[in-house]
JSON list of C-alpha atoms in Angstrom, two decimals:
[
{"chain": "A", "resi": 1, "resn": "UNK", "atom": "CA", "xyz": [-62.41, 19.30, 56.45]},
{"chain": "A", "resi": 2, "resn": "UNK", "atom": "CA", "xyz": [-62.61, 15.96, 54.89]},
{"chain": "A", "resi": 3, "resn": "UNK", "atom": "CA", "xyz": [-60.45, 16.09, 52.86]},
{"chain": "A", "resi": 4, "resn": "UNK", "atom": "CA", "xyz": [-58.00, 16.90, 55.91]},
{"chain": "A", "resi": 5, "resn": "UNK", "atom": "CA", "xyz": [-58.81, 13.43, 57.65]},
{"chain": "A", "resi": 6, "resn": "UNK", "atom": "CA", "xyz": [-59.16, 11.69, 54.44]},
{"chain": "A", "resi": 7, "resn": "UNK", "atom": "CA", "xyz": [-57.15, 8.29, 54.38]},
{"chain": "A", "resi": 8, "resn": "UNK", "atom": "CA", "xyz": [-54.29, 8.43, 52.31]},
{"chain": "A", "resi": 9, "resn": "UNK", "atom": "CA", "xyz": [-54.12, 6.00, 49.58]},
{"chain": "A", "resi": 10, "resn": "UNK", "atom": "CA", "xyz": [-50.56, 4.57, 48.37]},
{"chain": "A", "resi": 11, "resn": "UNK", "atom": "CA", "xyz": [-49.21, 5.90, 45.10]},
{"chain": "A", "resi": 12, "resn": "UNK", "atom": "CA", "xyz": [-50.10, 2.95, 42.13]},
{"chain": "A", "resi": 13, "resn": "UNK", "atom": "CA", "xyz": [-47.61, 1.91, 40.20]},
{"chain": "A", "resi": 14, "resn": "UNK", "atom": "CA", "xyz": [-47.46, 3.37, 36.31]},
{"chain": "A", "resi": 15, "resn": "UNK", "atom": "CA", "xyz": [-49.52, 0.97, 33.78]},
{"chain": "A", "resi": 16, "resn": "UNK", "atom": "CA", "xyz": [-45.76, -0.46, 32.48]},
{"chain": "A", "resi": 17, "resn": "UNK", "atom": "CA", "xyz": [-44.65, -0.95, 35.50]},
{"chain": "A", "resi": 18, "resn": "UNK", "atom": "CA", "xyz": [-45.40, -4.51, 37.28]},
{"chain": "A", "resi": 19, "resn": "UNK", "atom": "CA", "xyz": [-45.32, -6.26, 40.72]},
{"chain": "A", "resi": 20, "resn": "UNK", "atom": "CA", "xyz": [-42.20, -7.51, 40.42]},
{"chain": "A", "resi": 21, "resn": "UNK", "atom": "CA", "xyz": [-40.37, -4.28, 39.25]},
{"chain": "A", "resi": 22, "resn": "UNK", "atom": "CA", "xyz": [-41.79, -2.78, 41.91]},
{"chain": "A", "resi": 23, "resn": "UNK", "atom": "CA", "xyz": [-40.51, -5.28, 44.29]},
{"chain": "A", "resi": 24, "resn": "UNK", "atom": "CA", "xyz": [-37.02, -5.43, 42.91]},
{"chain": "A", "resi": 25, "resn": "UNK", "atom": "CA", "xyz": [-37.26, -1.29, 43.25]},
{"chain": "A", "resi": 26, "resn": "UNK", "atom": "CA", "xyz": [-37.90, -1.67, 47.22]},
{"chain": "A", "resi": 27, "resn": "UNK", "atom": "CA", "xyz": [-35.11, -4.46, 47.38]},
{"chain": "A", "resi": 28, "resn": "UNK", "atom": "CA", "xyz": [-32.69, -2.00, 46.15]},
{"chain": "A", "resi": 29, "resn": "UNK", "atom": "CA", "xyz": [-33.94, 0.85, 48.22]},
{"chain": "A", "resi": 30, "resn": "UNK", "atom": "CA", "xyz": [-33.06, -1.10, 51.61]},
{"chain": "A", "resi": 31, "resn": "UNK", "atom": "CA", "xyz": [-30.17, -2.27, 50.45]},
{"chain": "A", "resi": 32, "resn": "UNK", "atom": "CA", "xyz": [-29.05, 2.31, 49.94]},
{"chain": "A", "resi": 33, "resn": "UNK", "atom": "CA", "xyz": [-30.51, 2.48, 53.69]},
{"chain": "A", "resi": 34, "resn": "UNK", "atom": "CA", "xyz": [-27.93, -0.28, 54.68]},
{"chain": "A", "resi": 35, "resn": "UNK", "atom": "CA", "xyz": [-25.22, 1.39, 53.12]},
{"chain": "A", "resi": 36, "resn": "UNK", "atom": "CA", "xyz": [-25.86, 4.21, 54.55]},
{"chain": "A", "resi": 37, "resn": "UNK", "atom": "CA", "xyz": [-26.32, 3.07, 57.90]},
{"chain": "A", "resi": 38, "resn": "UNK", "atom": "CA", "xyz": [-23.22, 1.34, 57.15]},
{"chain": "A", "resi": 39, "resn": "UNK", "atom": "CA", "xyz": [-21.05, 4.48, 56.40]},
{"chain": "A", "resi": 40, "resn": "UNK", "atom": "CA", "xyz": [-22.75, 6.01, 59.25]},
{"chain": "A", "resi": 41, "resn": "UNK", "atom": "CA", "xyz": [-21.31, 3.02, 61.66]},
{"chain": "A", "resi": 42, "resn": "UNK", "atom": "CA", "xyz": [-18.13, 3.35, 60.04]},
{"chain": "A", "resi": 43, "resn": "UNK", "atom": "CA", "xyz": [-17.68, 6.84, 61.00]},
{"chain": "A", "resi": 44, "resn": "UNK", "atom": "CA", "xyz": [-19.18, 6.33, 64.55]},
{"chain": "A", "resi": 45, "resn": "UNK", "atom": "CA", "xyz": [-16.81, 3.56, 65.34]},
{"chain": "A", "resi": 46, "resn": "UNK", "atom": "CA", "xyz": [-13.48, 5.54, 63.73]},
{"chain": "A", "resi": 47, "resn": "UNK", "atom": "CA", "xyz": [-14.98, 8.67, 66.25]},
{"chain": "A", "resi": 48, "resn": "UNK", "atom": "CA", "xyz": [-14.90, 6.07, 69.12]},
{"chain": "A", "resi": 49, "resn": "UNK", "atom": "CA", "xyz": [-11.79, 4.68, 68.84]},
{"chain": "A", "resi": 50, "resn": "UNK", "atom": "CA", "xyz": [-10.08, 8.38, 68.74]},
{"chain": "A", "resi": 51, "resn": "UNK", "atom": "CA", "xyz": [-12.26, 9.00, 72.66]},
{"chain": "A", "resi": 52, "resn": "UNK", "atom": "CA", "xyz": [-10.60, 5.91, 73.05]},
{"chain": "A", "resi": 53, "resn": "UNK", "atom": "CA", "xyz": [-7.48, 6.82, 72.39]},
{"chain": "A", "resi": 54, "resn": "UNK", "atom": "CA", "xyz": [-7.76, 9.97, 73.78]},
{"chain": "A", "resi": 55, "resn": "UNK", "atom": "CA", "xyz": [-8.76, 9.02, 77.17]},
{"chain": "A", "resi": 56, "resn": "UNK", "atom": "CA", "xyz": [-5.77, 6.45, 77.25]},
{"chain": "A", "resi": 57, "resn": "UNK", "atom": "CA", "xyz": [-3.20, 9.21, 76.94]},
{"chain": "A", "resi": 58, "resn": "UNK", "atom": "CA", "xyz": [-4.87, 11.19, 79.68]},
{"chain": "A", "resi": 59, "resn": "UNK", "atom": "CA", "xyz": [-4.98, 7.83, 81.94]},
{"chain": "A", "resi": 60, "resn": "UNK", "atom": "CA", "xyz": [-8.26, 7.25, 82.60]},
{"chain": "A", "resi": 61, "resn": "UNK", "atom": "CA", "xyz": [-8.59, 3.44, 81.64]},
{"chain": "A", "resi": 62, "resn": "UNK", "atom": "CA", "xyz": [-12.84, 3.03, 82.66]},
{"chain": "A", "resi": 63, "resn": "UNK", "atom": "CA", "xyz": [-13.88, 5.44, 80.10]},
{"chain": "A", "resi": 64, "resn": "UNK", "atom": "CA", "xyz": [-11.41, 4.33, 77.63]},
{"chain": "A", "resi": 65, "resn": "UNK", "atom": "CA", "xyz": [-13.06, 0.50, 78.08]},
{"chain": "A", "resi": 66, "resn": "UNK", "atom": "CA", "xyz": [-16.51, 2.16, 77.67]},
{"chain": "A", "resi": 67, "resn": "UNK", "atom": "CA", "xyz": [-15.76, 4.02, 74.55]},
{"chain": "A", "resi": 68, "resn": "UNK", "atom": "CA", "xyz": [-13.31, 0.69, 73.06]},
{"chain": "A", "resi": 69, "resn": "UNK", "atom": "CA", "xyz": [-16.92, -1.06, 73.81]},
{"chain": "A", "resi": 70, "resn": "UNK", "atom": "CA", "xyz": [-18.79, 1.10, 71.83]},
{"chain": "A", "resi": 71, "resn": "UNK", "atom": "CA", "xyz": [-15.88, 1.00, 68.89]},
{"chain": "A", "resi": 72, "resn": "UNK", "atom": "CA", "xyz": [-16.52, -2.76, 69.11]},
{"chain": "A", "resi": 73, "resn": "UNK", "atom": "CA", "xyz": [-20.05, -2.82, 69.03]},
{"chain": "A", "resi": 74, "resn": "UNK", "atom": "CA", "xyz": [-20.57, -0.37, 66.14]},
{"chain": "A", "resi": 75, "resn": "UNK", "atom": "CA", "xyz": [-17.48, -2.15, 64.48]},
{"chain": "A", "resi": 76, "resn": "UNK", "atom": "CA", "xyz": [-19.74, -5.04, 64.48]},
{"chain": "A", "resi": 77, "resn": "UNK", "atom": "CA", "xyz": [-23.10, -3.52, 63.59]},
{"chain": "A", "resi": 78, "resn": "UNK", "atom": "CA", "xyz": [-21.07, -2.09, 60.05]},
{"chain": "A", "resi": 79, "resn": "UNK", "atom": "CA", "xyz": [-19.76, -6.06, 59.31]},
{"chain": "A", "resi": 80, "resn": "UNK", "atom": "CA", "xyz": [-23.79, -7.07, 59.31]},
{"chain": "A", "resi": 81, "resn": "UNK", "atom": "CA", "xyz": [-24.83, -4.37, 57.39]},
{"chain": "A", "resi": 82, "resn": "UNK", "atom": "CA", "xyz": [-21.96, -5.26, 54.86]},
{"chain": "A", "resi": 83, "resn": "UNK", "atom": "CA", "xyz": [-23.13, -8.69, 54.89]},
{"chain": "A", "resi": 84, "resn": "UNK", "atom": "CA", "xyz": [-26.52, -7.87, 54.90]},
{"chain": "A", "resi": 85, "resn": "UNK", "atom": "CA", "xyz": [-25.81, -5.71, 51.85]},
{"chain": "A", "resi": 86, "resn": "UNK", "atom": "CA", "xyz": [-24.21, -8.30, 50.69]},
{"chain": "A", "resi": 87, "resn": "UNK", "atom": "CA", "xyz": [-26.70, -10.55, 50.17]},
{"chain": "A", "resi": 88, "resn": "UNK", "atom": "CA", "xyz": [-29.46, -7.96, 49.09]},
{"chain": "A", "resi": 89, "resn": "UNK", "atom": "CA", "xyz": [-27.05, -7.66, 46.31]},
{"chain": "A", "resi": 90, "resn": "UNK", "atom": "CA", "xyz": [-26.76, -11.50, 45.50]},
{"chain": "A", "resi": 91, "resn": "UNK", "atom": "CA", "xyz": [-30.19, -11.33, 45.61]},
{"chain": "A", "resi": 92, "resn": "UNK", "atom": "CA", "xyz": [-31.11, -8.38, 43.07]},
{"chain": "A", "resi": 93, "resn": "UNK", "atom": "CA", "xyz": [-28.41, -9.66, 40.64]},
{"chain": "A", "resi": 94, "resn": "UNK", "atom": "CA", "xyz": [-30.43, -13.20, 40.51]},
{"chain": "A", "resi": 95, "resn": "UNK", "atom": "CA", "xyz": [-33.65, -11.67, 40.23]},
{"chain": "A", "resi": 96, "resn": "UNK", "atom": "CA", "xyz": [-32.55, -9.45, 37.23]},
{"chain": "A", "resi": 97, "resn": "UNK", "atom": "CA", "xyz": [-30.94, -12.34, 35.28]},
{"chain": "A", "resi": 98, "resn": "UNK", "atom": "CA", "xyz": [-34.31, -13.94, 35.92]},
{"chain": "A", "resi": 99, "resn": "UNK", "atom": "CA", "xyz": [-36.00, -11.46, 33.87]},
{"chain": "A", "resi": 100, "resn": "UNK", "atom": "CA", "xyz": [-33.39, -11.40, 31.39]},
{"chain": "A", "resi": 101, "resn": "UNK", "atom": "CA", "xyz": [-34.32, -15.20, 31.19]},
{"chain": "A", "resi": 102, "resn": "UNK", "atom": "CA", "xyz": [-37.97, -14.53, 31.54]},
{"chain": "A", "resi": 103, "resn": "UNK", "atom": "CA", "xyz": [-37.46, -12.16, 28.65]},
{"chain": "A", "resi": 104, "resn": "UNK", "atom": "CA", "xyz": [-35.87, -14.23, 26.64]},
{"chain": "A", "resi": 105, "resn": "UNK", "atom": "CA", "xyz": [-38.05, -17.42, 26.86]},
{"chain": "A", "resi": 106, "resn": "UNK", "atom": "CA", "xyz": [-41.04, -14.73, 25.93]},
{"chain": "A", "resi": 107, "resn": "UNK", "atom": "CA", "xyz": [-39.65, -13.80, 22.84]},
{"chain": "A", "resi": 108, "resn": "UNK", "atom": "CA", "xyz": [-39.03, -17.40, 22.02]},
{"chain": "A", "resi": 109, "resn": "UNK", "atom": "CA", "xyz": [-42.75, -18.13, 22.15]},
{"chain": "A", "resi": 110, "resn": "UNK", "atom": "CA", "xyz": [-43.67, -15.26, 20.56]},
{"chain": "A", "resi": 111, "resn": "UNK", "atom": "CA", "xyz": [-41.18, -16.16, 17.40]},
{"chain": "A", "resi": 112, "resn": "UNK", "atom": "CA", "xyz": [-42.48, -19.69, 17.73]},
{"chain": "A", "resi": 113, "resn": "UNK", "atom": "CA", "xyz": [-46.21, -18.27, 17.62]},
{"chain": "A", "resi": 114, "resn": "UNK", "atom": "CA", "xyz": [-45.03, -16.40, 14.57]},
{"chain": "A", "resi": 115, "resn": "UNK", "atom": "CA", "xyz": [-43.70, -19.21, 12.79]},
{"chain": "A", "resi": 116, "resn": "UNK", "atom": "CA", "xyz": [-46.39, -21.64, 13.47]},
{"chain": "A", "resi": 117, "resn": "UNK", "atom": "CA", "xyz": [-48.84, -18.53, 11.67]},
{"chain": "A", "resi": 118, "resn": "UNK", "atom": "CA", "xyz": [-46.33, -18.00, 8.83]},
{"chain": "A", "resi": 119, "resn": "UNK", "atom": "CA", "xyz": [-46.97, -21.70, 8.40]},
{"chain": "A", "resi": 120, "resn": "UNK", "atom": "CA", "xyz": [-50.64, -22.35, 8.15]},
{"chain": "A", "resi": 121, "resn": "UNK", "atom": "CA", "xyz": [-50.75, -19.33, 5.82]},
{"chain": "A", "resi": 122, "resn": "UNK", "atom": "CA", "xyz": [-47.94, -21.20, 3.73]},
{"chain": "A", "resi": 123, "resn": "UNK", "atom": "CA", "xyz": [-50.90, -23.98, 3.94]},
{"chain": "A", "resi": 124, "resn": "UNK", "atom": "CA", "xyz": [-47.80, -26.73, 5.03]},
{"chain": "A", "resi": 125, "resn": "UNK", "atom": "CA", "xyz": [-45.54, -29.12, 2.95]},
{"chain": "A", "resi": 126, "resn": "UNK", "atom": "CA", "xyz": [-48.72, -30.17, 0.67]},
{"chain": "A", "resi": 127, "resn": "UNK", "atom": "CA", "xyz": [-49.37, -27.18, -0.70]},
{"chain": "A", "resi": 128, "resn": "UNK", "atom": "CA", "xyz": [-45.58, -25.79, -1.32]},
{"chain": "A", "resi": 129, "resn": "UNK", "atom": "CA", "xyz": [-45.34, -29.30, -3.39]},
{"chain": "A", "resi": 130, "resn": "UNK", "atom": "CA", "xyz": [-48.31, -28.33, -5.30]},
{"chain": "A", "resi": 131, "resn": "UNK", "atom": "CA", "xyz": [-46.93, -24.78, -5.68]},
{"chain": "A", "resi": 132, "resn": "UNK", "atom": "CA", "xyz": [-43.77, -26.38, -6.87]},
{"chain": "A", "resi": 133, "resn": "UNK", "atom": "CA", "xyz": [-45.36, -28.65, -10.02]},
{"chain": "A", "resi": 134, "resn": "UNK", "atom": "CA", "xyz": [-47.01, -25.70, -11.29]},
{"chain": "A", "resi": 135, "resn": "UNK", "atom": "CA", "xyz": [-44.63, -23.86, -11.10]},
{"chain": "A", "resi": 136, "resn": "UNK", "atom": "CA", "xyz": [-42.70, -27.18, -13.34]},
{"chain": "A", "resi": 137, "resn": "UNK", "atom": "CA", "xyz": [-45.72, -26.89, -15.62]},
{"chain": "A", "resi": 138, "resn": "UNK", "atom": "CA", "xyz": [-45.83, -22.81, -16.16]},
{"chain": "A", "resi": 139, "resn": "UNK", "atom": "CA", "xyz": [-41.82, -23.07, -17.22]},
{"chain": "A", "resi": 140, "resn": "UNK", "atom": "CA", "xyz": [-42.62, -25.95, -19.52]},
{"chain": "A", "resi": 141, "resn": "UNK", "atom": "CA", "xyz": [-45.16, -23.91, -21.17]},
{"chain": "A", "resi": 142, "resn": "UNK", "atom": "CA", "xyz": [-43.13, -20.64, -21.65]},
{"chain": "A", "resi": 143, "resn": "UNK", "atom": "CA", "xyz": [-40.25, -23.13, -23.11]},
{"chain": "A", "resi": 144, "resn": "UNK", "atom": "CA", "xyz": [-42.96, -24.45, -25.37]},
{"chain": "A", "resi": 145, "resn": "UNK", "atom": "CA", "xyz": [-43.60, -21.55, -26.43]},
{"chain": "A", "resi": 146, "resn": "UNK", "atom": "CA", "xyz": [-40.78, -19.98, -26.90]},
{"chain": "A", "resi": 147, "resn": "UNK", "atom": "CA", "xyz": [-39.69, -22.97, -28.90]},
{"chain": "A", "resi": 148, "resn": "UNK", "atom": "CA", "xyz": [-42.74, -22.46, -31.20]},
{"chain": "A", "resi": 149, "resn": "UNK", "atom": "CA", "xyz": [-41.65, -18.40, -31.80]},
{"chain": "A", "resi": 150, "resn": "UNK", "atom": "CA", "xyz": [-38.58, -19.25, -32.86]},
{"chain": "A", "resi": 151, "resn": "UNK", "atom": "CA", "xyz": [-39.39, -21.91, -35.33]},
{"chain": "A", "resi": 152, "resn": "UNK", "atom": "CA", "xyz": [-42.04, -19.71, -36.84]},
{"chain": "A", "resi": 153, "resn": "UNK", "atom": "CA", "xyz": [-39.12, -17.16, -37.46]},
{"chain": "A", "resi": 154, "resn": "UNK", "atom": "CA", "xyz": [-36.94, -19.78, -38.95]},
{"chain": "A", "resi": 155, "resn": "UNK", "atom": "CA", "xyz": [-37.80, -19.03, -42.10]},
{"chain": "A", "resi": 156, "resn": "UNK", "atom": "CA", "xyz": [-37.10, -15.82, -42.27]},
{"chain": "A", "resi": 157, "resn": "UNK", "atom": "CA", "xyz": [-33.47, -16.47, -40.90]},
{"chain": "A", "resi": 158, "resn": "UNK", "atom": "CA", "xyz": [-32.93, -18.60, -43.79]},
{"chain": "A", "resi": 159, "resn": "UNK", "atom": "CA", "xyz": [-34.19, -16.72, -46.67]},
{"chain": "A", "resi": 160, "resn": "UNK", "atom": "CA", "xyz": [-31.76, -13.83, -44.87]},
{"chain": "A", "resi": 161, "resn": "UNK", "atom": "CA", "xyz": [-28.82, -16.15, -44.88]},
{"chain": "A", "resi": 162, "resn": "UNK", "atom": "CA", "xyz": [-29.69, -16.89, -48.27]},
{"chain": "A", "resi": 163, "resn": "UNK", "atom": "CA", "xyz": [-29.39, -13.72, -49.57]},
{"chain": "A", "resi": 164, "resn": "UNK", "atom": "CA", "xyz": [-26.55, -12.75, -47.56]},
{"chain": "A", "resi": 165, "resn": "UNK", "atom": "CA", "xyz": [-24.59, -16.08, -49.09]},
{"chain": "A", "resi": 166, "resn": "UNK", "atom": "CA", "xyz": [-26.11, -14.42, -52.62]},
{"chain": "A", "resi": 167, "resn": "UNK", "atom": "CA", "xyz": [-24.47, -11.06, -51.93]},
{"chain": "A", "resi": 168, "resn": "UNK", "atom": "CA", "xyz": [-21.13, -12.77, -51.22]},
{"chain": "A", "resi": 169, "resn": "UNK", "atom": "CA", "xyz": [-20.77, -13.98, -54.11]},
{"chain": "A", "resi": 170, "resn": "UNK", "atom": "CA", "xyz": [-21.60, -11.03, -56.17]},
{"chain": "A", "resi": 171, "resn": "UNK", "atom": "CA", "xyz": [-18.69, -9.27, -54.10]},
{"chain": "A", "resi": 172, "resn": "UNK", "atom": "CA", "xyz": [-16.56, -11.89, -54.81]},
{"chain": "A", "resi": 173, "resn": "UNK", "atom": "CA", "xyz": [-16.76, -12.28, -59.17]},
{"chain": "A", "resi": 174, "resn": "UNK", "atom": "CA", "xyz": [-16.83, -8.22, -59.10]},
{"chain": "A", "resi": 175, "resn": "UNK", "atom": "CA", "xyz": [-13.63, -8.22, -57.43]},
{"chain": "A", "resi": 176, "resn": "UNK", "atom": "CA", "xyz": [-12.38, -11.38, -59.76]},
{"chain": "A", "resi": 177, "resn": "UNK", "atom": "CA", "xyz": [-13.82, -8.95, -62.62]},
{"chain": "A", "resi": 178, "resn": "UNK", "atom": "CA", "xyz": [-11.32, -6.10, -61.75]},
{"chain": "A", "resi": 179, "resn": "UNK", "atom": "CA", "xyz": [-8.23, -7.70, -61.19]},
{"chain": "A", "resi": 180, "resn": "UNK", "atom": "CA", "xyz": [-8.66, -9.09, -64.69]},
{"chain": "A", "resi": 181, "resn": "UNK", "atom": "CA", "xyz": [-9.29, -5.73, -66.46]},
{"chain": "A", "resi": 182, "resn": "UNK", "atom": "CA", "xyz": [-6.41, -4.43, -64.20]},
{"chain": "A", "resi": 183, "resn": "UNK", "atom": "CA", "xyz": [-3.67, -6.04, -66.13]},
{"chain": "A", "resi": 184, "resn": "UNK", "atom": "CA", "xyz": [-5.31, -5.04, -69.72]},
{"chain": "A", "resi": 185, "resn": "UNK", "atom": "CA", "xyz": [-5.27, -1.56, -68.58]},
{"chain": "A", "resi": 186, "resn": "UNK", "atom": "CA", "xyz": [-2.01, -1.26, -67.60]},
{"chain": "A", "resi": 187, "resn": "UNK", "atom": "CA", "xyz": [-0.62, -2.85, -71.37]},
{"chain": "A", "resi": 188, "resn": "UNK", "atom": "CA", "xyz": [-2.22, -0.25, -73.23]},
{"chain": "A", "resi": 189, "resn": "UNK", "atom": "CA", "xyz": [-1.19, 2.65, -71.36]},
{"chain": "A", "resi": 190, "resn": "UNK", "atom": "CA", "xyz": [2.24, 0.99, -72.02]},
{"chain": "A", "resi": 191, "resn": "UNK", "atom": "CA", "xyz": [1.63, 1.15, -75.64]},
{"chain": "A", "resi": 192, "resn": "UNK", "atom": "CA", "xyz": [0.15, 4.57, -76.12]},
{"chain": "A", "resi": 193, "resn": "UNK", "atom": "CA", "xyz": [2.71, 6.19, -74.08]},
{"chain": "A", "resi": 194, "resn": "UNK", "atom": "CA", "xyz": [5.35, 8.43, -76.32]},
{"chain": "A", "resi": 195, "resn": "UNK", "atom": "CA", "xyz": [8.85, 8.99, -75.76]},
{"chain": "A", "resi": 196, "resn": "UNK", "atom": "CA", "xyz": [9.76, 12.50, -75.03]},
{"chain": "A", "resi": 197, "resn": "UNK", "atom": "CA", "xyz": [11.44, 15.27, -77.18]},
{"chain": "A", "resi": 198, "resn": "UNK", "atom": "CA", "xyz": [14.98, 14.28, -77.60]},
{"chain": "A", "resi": 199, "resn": "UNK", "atom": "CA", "xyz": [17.31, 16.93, -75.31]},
{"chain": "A", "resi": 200, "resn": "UNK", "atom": "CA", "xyz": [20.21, 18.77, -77.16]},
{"chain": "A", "resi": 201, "resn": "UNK", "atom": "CA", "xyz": [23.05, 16.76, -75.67]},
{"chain": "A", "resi": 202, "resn": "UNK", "atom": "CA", "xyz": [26.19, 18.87, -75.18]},
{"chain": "A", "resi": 203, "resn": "UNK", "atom": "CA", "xyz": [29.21, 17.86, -77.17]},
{"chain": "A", "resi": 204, "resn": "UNK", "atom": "CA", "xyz": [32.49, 17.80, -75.05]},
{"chain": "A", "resi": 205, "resn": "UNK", "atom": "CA", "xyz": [35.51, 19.99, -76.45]},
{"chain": "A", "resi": 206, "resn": "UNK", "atom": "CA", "xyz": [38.11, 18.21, -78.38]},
{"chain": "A", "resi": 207, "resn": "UNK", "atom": "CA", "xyz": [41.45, 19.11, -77.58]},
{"chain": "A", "resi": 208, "resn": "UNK", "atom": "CA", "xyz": [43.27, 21.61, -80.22]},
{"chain": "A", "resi": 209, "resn": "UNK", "atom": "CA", "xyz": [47.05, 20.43, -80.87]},
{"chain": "A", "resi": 210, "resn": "UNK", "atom": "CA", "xyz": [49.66, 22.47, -80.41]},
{"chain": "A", "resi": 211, "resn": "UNK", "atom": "CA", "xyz": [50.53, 22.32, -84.76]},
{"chain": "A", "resi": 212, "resn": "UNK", "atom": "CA", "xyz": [46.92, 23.64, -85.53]},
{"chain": "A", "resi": 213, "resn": "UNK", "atom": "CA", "xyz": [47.51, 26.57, -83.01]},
{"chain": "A", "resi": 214, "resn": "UNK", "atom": "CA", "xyz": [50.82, 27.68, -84.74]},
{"chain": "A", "resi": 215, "resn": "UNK", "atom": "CA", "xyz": [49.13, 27.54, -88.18]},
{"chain": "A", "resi": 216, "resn": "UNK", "atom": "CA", "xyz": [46.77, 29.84, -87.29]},
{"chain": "A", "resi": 217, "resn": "UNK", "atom": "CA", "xyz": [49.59, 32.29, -85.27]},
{"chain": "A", "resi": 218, "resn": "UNK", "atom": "CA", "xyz": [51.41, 32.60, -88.79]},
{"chain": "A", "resi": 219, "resn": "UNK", "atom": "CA", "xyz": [48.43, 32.96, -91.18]},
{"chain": "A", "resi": 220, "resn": "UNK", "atom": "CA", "xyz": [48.72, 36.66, -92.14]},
{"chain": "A", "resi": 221, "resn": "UNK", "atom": "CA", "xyz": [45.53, 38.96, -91.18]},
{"chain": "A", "resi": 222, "resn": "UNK", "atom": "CA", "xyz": [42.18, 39.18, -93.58]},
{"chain": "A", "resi": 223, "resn": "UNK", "atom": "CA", "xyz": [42.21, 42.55, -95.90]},
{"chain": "A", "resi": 224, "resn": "UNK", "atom": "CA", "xyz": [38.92, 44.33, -94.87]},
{"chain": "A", "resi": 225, "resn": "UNK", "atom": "CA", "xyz": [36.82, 44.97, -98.32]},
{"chain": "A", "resi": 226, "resn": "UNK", "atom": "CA", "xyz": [36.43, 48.43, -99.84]},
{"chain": "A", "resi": 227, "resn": "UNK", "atom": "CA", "xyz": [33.17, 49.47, -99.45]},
{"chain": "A", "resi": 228, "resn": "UNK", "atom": "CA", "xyz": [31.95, 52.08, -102.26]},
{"chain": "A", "resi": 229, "resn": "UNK", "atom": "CA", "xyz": [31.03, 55.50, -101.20]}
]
């Protein structure tokens, strides 16, 4: 039973929601009602003004004055509500740009915050200056020693570019040394070489004159000798 006459207590708002979003909320919820109602008088005026018209073709002029009166008073009522919506919506639009701008200006302290904590833990201009000369100091150091390593290996690069000079000349006088014997080498094989066995050479035919060839024609035949049984 109590809990039948128990008072009932208004819905809170969720934890991420504030006053002020609740209040824009119920600013845009009256300003649906009025266009509503506003529809609502639009189509109650259009409704009178066809009775109106109505009653004019059938001749009776007092009715048609009382429903023309009504046309003209809910004609009116719509133009408030549309300027009564009007300014609801004026309204709303400033108070949501003032969030934007509310917004805005809290993430500009929060990035200032930031940067002022970035800051001390950079310890301020003092202590990047003394950062700085160290840092000077440390790269004078390395360069110093750096400097040292390679002079310790200088003497190793010059007993290597010692020998290497060493080596080039060796390369050079042995390749002085054989183009000399080159020469020398090529005489004697001149000298031992021997000629090769002489070819038979072909003798050309001499011609046979025609004095020769009768000589023979008339020289009578050879007698064959006897040979003994």
């Amino acid at each position: 039973m109590g809990q039948l006459f128990a008072k009932k207590h208004k819905a809170e708002p969720p934890p991420h929601v504030d006053q002020d979003d609740m209040a824009l909320l119920d600013l845009k919820t009256h300003r649906d009602k009025l266009q509503q109602s506003s529809r609502k008088l639009d189509l109650r005026a259009a409704k009178s003004h066809e009775v109106a018209r109505t009653l004019v073709a059938e001749g009776k002029k007092t009715q048609a004055m009382l429903a023309l009166r009504r046309w003209e008073q809910q004609k009116r009522l719509g133009e408030d509500c549309q300027n009564h919506i009007a300014r609801l919506q004026e309204l709303i639009a400033s108070i949501e740009m003032a969030q934007l701008t509310k917004g805005t200006v809290d993430a500009l302290k929060t990035g200032v915050a930031m940067m002022k904590r970035i800051q001390q833990d950079i310890g301020g201009v003092d202590q990047v200056q003394r950062l700085l000369g160290e840092q000077e100091e440390v790269q004078e150091a390395q360069q110093e020693i750096a400097a040292m390593l390679a002079g310790e290996g200088g003497v190793e690069d010059a007993e290597m570019l010692s020998e290497f000079s060493r080596l080039q000349e060796e390369a050079a006088l042995s390749t002085l040394t054989k183009a000399d014997e080159a020469p020398a080498a090529t005489s004697t094989a001149s000298t031992e070489t021997v000629a090769p066995d002489s070819v038979p050479v072909e003798e050309t035919p001499q011609p046979v004159s025609q004095d020769k060839v009768k000589l023979v024609e008339k020289a009578p035949a050879a007698t064959p000798a006897l040979v003994p049984a």
